[in-house]
mmCIF file of C-alpha atoms in Angstrom:
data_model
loop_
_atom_site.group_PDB
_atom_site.id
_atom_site.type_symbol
_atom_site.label_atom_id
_atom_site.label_comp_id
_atom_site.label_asym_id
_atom_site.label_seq_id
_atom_site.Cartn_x
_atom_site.Cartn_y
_atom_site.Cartn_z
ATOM 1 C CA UNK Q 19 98.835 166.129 95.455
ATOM 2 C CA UNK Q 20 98.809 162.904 97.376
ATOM 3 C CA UNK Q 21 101.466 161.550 94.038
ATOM 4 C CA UNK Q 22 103.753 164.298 95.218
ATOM 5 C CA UNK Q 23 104.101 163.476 98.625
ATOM 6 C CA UNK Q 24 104.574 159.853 97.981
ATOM 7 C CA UNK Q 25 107.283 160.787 95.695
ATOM 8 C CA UNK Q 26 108.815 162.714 98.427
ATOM 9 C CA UNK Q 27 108.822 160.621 101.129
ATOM 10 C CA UNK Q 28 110.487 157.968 98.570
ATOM 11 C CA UNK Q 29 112.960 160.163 98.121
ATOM 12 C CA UNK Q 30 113.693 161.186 101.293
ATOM 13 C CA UNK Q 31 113.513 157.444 102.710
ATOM 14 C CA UNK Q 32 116.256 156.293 99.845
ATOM 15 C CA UNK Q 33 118.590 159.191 100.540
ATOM 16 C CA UNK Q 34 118.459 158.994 104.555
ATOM 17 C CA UNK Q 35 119.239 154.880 104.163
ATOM 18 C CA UNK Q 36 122.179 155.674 101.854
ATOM 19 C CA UNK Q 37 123.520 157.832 104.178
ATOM 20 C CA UNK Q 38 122.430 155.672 107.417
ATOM 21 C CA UNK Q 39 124.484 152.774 105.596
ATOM 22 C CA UNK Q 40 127.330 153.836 103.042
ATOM 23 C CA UNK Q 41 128.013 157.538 104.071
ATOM 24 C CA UNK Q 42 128.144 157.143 107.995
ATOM 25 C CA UNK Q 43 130.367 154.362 108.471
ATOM 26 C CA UNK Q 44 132.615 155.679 105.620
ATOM 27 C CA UNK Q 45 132.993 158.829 107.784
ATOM 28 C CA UNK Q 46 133.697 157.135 110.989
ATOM 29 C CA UNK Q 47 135.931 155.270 109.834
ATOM 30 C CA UNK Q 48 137.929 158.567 108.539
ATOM 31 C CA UNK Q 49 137.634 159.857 112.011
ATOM 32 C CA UNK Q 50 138.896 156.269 113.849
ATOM 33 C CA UNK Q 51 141.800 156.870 111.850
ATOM 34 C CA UNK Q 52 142.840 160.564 112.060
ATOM 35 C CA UNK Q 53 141.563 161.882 108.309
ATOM 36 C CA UNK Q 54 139.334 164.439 109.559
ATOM 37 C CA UNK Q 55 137.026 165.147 112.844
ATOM 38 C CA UNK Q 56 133.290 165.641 113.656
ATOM 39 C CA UNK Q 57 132.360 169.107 113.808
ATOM 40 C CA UNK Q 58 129.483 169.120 116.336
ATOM 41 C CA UNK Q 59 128.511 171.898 118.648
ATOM 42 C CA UNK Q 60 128.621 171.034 122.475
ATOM 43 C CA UNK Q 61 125.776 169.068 123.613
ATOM 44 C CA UNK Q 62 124.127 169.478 126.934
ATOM 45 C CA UNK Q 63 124.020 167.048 129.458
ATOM 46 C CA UNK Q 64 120.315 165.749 130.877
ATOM 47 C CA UNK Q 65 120.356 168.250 133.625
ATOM 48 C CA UNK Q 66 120.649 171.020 131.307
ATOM 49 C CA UNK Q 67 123.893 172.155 132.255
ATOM 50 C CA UNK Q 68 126.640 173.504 129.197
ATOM 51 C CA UNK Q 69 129.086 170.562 129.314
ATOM 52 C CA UNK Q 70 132.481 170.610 130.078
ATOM 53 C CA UNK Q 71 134.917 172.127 127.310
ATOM 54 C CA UNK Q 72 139.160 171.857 127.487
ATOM 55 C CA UNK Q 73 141.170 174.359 125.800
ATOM 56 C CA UNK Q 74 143.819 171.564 123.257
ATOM 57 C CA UNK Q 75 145.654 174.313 121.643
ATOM 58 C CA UNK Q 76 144.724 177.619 120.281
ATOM 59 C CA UNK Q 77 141.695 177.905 117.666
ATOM 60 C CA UNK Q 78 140.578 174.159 119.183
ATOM 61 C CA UNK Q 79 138.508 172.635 121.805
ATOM 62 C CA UNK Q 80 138.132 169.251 123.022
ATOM 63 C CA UNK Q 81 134.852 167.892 124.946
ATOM 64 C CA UNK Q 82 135.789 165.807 128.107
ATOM 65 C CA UNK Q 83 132.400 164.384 128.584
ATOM 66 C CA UNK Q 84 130.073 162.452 125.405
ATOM 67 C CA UNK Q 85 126.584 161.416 125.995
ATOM 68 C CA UNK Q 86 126.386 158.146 124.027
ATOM 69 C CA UNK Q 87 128.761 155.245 126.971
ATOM 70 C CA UNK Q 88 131.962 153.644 125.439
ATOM 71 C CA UNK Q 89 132.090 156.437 122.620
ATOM 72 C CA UNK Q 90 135.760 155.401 120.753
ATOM 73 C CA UNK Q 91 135.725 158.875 119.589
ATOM 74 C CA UNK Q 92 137.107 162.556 120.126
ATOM 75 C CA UNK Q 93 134.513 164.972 118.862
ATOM 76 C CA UNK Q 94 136.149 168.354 118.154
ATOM 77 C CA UNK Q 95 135.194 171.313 116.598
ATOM 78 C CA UNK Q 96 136.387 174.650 114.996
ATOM 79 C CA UNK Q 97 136.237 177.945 116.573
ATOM 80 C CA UNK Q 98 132.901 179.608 115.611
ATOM 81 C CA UNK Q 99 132.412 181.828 118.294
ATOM 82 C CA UNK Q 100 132.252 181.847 121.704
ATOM 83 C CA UNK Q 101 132.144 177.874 123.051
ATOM 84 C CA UNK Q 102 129.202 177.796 125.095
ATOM 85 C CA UNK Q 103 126.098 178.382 123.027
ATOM 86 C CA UNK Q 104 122.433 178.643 124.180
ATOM 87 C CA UNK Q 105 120.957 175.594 124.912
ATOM 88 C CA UNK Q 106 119.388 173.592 121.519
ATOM 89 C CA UNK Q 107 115.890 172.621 121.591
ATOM 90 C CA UNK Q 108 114.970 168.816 122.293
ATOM 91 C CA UNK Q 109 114.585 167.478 119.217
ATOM 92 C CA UNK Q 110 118.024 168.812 118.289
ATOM 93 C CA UNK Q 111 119.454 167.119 121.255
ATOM 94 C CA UNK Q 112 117.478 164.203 120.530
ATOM 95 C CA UNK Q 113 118.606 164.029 116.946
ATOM 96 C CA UNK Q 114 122.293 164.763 117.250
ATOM 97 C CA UNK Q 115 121.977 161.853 120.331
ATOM 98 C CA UNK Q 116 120.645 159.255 117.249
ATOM 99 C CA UNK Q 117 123.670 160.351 115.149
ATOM 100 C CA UNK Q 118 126.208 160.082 117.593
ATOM 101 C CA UNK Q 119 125.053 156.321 118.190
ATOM 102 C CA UNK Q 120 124.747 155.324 114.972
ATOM 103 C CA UNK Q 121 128.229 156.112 114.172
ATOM 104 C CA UNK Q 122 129.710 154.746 116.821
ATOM 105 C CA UNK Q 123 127.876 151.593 116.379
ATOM 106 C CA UNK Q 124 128.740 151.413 112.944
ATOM 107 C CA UNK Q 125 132.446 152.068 113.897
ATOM 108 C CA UNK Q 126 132.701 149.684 116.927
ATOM 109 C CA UNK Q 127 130.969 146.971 113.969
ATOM 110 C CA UNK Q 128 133.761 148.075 111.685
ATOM 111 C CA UNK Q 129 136.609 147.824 114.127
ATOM 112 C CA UNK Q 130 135.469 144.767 115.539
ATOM 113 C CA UNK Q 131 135.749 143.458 111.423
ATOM 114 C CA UNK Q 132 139.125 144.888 111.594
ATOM 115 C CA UNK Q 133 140.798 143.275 114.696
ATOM 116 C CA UNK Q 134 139.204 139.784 113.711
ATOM 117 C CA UNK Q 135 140.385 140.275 110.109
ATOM 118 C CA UNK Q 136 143.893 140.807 111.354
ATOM 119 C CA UNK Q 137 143.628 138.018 114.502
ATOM 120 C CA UNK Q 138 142.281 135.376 111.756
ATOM 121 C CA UNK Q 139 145.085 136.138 108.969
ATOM 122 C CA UNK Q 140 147.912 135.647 112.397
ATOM 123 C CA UNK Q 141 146.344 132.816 112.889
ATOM 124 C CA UNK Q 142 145.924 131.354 109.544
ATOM 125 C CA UNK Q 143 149.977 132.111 108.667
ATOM 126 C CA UNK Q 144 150.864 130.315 111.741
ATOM 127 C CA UNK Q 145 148.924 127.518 110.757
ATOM 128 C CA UNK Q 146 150.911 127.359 107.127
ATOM 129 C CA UNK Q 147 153.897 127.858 108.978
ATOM 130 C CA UNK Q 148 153.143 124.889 110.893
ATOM 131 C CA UNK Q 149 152.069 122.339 108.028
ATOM 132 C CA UNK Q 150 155.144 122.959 106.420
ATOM 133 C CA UNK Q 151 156.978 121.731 109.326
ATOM 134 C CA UNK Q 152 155.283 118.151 109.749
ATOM 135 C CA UNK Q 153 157.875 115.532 108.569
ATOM 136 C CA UNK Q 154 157.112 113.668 105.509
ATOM 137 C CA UNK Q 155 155.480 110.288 105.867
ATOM 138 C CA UNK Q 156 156.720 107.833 103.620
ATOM 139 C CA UNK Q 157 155.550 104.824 102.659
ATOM 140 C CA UNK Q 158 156.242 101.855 100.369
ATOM 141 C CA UNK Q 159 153.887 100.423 97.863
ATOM 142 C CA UNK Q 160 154.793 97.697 95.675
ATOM 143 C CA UNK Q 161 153.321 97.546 92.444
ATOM 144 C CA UNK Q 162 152.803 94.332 89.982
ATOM 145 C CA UNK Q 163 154.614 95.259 87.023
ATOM 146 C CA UNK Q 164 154.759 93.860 83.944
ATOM 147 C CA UNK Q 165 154.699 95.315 79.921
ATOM 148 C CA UNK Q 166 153.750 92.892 76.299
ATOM 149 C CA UNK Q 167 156.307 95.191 74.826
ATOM 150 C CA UNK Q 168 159.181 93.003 76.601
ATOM 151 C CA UNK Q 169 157.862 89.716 77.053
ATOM 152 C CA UNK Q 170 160.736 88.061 77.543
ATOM 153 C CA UNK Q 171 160.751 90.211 80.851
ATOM 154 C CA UNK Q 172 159.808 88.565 83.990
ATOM 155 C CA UNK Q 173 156.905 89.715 86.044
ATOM 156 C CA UNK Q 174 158.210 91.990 89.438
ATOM 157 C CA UNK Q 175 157.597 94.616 92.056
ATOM 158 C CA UNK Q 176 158.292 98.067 91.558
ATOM 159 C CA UNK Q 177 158.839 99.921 94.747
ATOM 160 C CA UNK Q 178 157.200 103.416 95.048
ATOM 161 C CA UNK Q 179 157.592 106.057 97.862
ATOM 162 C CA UNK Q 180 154.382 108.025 98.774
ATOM 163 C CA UNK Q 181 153.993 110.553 101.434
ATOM 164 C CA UNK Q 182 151.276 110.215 102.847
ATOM 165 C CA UNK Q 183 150.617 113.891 104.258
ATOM 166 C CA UNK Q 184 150.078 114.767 100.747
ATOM 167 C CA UNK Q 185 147.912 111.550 99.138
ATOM 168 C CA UNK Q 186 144.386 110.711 99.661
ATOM 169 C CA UNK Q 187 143.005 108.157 102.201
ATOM 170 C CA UNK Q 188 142.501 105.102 99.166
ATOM 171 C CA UNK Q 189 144.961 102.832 97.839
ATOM 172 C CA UNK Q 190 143.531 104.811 94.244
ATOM 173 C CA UNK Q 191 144.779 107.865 94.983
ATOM 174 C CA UNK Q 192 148.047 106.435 95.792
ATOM 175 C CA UNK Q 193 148.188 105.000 92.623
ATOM 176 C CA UNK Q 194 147.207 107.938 90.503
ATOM 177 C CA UNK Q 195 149.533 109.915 92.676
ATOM 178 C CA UNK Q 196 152.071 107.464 91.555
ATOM 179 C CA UNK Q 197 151.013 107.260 87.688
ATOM 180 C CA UNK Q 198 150.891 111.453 87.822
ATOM 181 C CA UNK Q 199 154.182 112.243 89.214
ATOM 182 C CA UNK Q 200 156.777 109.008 89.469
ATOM 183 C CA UNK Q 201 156.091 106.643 86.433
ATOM 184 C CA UNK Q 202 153.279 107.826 83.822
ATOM 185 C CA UNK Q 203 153.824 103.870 82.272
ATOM 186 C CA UNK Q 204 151.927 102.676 85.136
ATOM 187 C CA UNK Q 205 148.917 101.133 84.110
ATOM 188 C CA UNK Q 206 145.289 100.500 86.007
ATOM 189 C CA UNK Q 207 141.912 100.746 85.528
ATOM 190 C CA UNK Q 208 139.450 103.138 87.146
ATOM 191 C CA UNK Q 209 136.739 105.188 86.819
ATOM 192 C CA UNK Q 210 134.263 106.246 89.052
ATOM 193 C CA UNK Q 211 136.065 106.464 92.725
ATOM 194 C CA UNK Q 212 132.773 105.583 94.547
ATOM 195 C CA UNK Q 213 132.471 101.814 93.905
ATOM 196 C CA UNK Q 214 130.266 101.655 91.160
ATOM 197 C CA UNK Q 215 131.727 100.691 88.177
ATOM 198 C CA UNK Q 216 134.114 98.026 89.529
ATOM 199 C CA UNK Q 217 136.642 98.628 87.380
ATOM 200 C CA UNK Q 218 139.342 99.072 89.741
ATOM 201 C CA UNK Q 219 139.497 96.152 90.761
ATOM 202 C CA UNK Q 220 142.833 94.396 92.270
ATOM 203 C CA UNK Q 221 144.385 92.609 94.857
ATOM 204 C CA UNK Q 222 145.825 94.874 97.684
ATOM 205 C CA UNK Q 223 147.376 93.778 100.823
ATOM 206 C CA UNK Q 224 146.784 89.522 99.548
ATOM 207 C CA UNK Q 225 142.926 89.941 99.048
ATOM 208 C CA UNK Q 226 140.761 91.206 96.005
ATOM 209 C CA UNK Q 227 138.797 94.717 96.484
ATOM 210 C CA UNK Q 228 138.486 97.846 95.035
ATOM 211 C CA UNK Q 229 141.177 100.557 95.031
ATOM 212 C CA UNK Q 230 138.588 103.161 95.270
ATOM 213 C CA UNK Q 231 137.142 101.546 98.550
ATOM 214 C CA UNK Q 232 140.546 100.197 100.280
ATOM 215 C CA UNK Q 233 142.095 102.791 102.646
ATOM 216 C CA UNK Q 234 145.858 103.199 103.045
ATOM 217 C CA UNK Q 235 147.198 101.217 106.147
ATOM 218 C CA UNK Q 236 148.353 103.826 107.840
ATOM 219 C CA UNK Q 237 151.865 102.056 109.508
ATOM 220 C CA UNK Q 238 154.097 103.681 107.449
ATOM 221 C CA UNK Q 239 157.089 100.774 108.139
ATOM 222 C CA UNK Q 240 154.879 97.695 106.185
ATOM 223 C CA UNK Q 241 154.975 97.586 102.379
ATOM 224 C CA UNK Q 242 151.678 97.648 100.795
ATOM 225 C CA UNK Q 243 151.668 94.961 97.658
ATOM 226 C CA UNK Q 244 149.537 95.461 94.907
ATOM 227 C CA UNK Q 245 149.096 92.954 92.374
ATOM 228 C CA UNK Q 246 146.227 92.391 89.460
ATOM 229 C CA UNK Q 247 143.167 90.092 89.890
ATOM 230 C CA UNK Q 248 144.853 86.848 91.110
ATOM 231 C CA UNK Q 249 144.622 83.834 87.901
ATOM 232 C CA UNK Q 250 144.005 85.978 85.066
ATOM 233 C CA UNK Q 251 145.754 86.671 81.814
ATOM 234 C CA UNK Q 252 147.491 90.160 82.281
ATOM 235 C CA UNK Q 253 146.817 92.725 79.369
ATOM 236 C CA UNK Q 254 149.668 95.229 81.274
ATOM 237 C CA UNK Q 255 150.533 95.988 85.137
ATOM 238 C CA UNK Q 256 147.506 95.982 87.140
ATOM 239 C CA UNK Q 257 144.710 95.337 84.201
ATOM 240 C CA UNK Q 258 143.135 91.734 83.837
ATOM 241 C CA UNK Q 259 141.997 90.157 80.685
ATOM 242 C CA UNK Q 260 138.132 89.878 81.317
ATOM 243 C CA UNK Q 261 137.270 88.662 78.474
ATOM 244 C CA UNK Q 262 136.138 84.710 79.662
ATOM 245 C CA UNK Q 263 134.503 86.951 82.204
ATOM 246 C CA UNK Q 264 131.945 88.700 80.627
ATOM 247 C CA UNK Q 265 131.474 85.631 77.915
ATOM 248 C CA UNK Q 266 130.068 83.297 80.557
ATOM 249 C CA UNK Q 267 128.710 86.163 82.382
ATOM 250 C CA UNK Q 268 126.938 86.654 78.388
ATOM 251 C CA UNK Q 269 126.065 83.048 78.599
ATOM 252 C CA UNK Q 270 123.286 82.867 81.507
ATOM 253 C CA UNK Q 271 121.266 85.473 78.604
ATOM 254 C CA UNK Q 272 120.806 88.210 81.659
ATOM 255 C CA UNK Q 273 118.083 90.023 80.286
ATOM 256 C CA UNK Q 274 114.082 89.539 80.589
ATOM 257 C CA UNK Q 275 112.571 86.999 78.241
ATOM 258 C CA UNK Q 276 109.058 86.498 77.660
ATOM 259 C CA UNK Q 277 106.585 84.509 75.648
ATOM 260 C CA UNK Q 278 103.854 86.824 76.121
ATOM 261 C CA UNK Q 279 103.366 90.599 76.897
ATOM 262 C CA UNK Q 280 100.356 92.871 78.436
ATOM 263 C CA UNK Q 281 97.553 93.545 75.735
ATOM 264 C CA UNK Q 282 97.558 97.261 76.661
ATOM 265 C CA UNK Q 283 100.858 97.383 75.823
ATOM 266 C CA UNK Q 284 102.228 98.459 79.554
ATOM 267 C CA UNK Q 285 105.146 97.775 81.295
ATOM 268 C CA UNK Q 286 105.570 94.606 83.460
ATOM 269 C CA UNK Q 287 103.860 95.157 86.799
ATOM 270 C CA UNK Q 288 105.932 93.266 90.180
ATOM 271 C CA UNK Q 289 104.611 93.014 93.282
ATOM 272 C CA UNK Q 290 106.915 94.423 96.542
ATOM 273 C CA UNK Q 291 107.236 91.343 97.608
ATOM 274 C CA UNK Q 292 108.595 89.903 94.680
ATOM 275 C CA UNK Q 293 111.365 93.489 94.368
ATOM 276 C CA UNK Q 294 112.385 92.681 97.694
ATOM 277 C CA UNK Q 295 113.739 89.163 96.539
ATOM 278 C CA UNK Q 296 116.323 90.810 94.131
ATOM 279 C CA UNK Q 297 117.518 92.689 96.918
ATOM 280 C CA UNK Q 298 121.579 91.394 97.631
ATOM 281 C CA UNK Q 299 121.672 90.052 93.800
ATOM 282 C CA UNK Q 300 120.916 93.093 91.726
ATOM 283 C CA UNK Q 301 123.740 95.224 93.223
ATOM 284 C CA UNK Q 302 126.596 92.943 91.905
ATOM 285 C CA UNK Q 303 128.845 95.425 89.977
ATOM 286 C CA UNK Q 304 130.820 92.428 88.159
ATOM 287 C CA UNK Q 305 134.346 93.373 89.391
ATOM 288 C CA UNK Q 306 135.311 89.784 89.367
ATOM 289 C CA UNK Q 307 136.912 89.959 92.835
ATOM 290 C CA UNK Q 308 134.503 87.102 94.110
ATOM 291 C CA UNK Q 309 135.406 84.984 91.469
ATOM 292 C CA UNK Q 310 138.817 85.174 91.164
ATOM 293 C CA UNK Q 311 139.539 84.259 94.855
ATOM 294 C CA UNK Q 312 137.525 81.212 94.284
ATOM 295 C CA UNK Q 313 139.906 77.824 94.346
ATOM 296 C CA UNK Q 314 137.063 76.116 91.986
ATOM 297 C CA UNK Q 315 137.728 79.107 89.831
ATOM 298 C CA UNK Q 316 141.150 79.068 89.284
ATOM 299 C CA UNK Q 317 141.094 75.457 88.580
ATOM 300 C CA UNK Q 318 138.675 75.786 85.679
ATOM 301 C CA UNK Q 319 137.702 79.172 84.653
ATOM 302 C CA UNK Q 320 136.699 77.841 81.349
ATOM 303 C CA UNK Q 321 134.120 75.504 82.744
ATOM 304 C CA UNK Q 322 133.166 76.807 85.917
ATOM 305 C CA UNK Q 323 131.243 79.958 85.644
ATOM 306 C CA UNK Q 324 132.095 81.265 89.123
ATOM 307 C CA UNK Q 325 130.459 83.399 91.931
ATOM 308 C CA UNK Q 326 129.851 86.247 90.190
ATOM 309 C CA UNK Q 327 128.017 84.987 87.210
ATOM 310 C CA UNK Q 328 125.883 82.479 89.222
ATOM 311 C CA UNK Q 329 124.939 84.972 90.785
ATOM 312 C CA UNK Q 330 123.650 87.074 87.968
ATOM 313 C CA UNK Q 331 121.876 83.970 87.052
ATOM 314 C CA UNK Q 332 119.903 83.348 90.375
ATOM 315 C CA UNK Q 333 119.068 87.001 90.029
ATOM 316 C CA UNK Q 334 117.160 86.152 86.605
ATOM 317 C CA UNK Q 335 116.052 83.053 87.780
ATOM 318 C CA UNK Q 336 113.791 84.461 90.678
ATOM 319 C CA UNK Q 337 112.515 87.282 88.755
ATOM 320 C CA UNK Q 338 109.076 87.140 88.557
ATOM 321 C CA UNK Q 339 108.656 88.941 85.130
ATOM 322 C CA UNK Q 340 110.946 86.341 83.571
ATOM 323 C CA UNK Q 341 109.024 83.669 81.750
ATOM 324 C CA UNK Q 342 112.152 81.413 80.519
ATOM 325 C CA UNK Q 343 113.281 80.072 84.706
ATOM 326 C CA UNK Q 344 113.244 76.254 82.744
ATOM 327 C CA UNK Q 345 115.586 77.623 80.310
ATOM 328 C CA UNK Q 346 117.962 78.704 82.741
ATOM 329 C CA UNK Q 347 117.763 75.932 84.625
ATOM 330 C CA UNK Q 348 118.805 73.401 81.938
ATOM 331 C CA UNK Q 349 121.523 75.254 81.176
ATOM 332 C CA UNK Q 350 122.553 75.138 84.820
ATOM 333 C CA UNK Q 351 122.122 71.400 85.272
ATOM 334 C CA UNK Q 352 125.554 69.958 84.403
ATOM 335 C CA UNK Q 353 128.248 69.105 86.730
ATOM 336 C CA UNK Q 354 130.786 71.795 85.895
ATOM 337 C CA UNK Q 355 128.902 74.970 85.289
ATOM 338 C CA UNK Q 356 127.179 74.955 89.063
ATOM 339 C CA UNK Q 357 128.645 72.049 90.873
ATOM 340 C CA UNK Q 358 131.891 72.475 90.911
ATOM 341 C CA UNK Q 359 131.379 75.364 94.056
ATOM 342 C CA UNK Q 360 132.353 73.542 97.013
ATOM 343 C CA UNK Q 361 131.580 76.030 99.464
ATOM 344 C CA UNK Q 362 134.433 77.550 100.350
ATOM 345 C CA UNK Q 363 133.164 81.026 100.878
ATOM 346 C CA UNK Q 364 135.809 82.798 99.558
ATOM 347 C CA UNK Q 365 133.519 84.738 97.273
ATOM 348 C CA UNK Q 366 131.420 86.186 100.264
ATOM 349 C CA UNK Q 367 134.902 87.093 102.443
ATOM 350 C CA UNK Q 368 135.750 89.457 99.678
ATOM 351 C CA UNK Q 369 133.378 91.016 97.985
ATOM 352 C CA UNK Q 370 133.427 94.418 97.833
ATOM 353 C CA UNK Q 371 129.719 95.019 98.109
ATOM 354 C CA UNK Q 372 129.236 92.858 100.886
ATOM 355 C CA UNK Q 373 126.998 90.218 98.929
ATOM 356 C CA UNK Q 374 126.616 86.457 99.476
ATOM 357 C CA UNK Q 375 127.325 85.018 96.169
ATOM 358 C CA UNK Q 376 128.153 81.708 97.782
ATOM 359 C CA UNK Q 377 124.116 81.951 99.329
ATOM 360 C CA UNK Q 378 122.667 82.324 95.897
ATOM 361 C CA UNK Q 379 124.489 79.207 94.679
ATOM 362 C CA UNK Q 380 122.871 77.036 97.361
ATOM 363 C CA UNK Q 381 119.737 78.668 96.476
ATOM 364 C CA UNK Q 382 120.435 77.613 92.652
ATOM 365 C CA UNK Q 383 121.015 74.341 93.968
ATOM 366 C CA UNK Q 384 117.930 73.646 96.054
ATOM 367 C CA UNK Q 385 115.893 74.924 93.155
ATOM 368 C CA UNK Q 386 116.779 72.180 90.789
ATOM 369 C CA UNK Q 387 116.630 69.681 93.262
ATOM 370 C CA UNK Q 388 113.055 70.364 93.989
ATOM 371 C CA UNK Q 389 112.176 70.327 90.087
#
């Protein structure tokens, strides 16, 4: 017995919601816009009086006074007899009071939906209308160009126009923009577009940094040159021959070496303190841009081993789970592989990381002095 009524009041709880939510408003709207009417009988007004009724036309009536404030609706009703019926009990009044609200609330929501539908898609068309009206900004960038398929063919610039109201905020995206729809022979490297892999870098505006981090100067009347890293063998356009690069960089042997390991076989345990000293060395990304705007560099690049890879050796030189730091060293201790930096601080002006490569070769310095 109790099973039945539980089924029934399920029932009746899912069909009243559907029609609380999905049949009412569907209904009101119909009646905002003229489909059909509400058929209701007159309602009476608190003081129990029949309330007013207007003769429209013949067979119709049309009530001048509702009982739920701001009502958007008409209610009218068929002829079904005489207009002025006996007064309804009050739950009937009651009930027919809950209806009345609920559909106009639901039709005031729905109308509200409406106008801001309409208001948003004025607004939106005027603000398309107006982007297509903004002049184009154009700007020059002149790009390094130069191809081992004509040899004989002097280096030069290659002037490109790029509006800027349709480019990214980078000197990459120019680029690309450039490669994609003026000259598809353009050639650069890149890869990420965050400043991670390094691989974009060049020398914009006379100084070496990343295309991915370098914004756009926005004066649209000054050329932006772009050539390769500066005292490099050119492969094509904007790409550098890195291959000196990473040998010497392969020379320092950056990787952990040890003459003997844990007996449990676990990892390498390192204090905080000892972290915290790798901190400005490990985040080199090897982009070369340090080490290519070093004078000592460009003088000997075959000797020299620059900012960047010095760098990368201090790095392995203070790590505490290294056990080969007199290794290093020796290999260090010759007058053209660390001595030739002079200090110039070229190296720490341009990096794109913000390290202080020329810091960790004074460091390098004081530690083989003090052996």
């Amino acid at each position: 017995m109790h099973g039945n009524k539980a089924v029934f009041f399920f029932c009746f709880t899912c069909c009243t919601s559907l029609i609380l939510y999905y049949v009412m408003p569907v209904y009101a709207l119909m009646v905002m816009f003229g489909i059909t009417s509400i058929s209701l009988p007159p309602i009476p007004c608190d003081s129990g009086s029949a309330p007013k009724i207007c003769k429209k036309s013949p067979g119709s009536f049309v009530r001048t006074d509702t009982m739920i404030p701001d009502c958007p609706f008409i209610y009218k009703r068929k002829p079904y007899g005489h207009p002025l019926r006996s007064k309804p009990s009050a739950a009937t009044v009651k009930g027919k009071r809950v209806s009345e609200w609920i559909i106009s609330q639901r039709a005031a929501m729905m109308n509200s939906v409406l106008k801001r539908s309409v208001v948003n898609g004025l607004n939106l068309q005027r603000g398309l209308a107006t982007a297509t009206a903004v002049a184009p900004r154009l700007k020059n960038f002149k790009v390094y160009r130069w191809s081992p398929d004509e040899p004989s063919k002097k280096p030069y610039l290659q002037t490109f126009q790029v509006d800027l109201n349709e480019c990214g905020p980078m000197v990459l995206d120019a680029l690309l923009k450039i490669k994609n729809e003026q000259d598809a022979t353009l050639t650069l490297r890149r890869s990420c577009r965050e400043g991670i892999c390094g691989s974009c870098a060049m020398n914009i505006g006379g100084r070496n940094t990343l295309a991915c981090l370098c914004k756009i100067d926005q004066n649209e009347s000054k050329d932006l040159k772009v050539y390769p890293l500066p005292h490099m063998y050119i492969v094509k356009d904007l790409v550098p021959d890195l291959t000196n690069f990473y040998q010497q960089y392969k020379s320092i042997q950056p990787y952990l070496q040890r003459k003997s390991y844990p007996e449990d076989g676990k990892e390498i345990l390192q204090s905080v303190e000892d972290r915290k000293k790798l901190d400005g060395l490990y985040e080199c990304i090897l982009c070369a841009c340090c080490s290519t705007s070093c004078p000592s560099y460009w003088w000997n690049q075959e000797q020299y081993l620059g900012p960047a890879v010095l760098m990368q050796a201090y790095r392995w030189l203070i790590d505490s789970r290294d056990q080969a730091a007199q290794t290093r060293k020796a290999m260090l201790q010759n007058t053209m592989s660390l001595y030739r930096c002079h200090t110039i601080m070229n190296c720490t002006r341009t990096c794109p990381k913000g390290l202080n490569p020329g810091l960790a070769i004074a460091e390098i310095k004081k530690e083989l002095a003090t052996d």
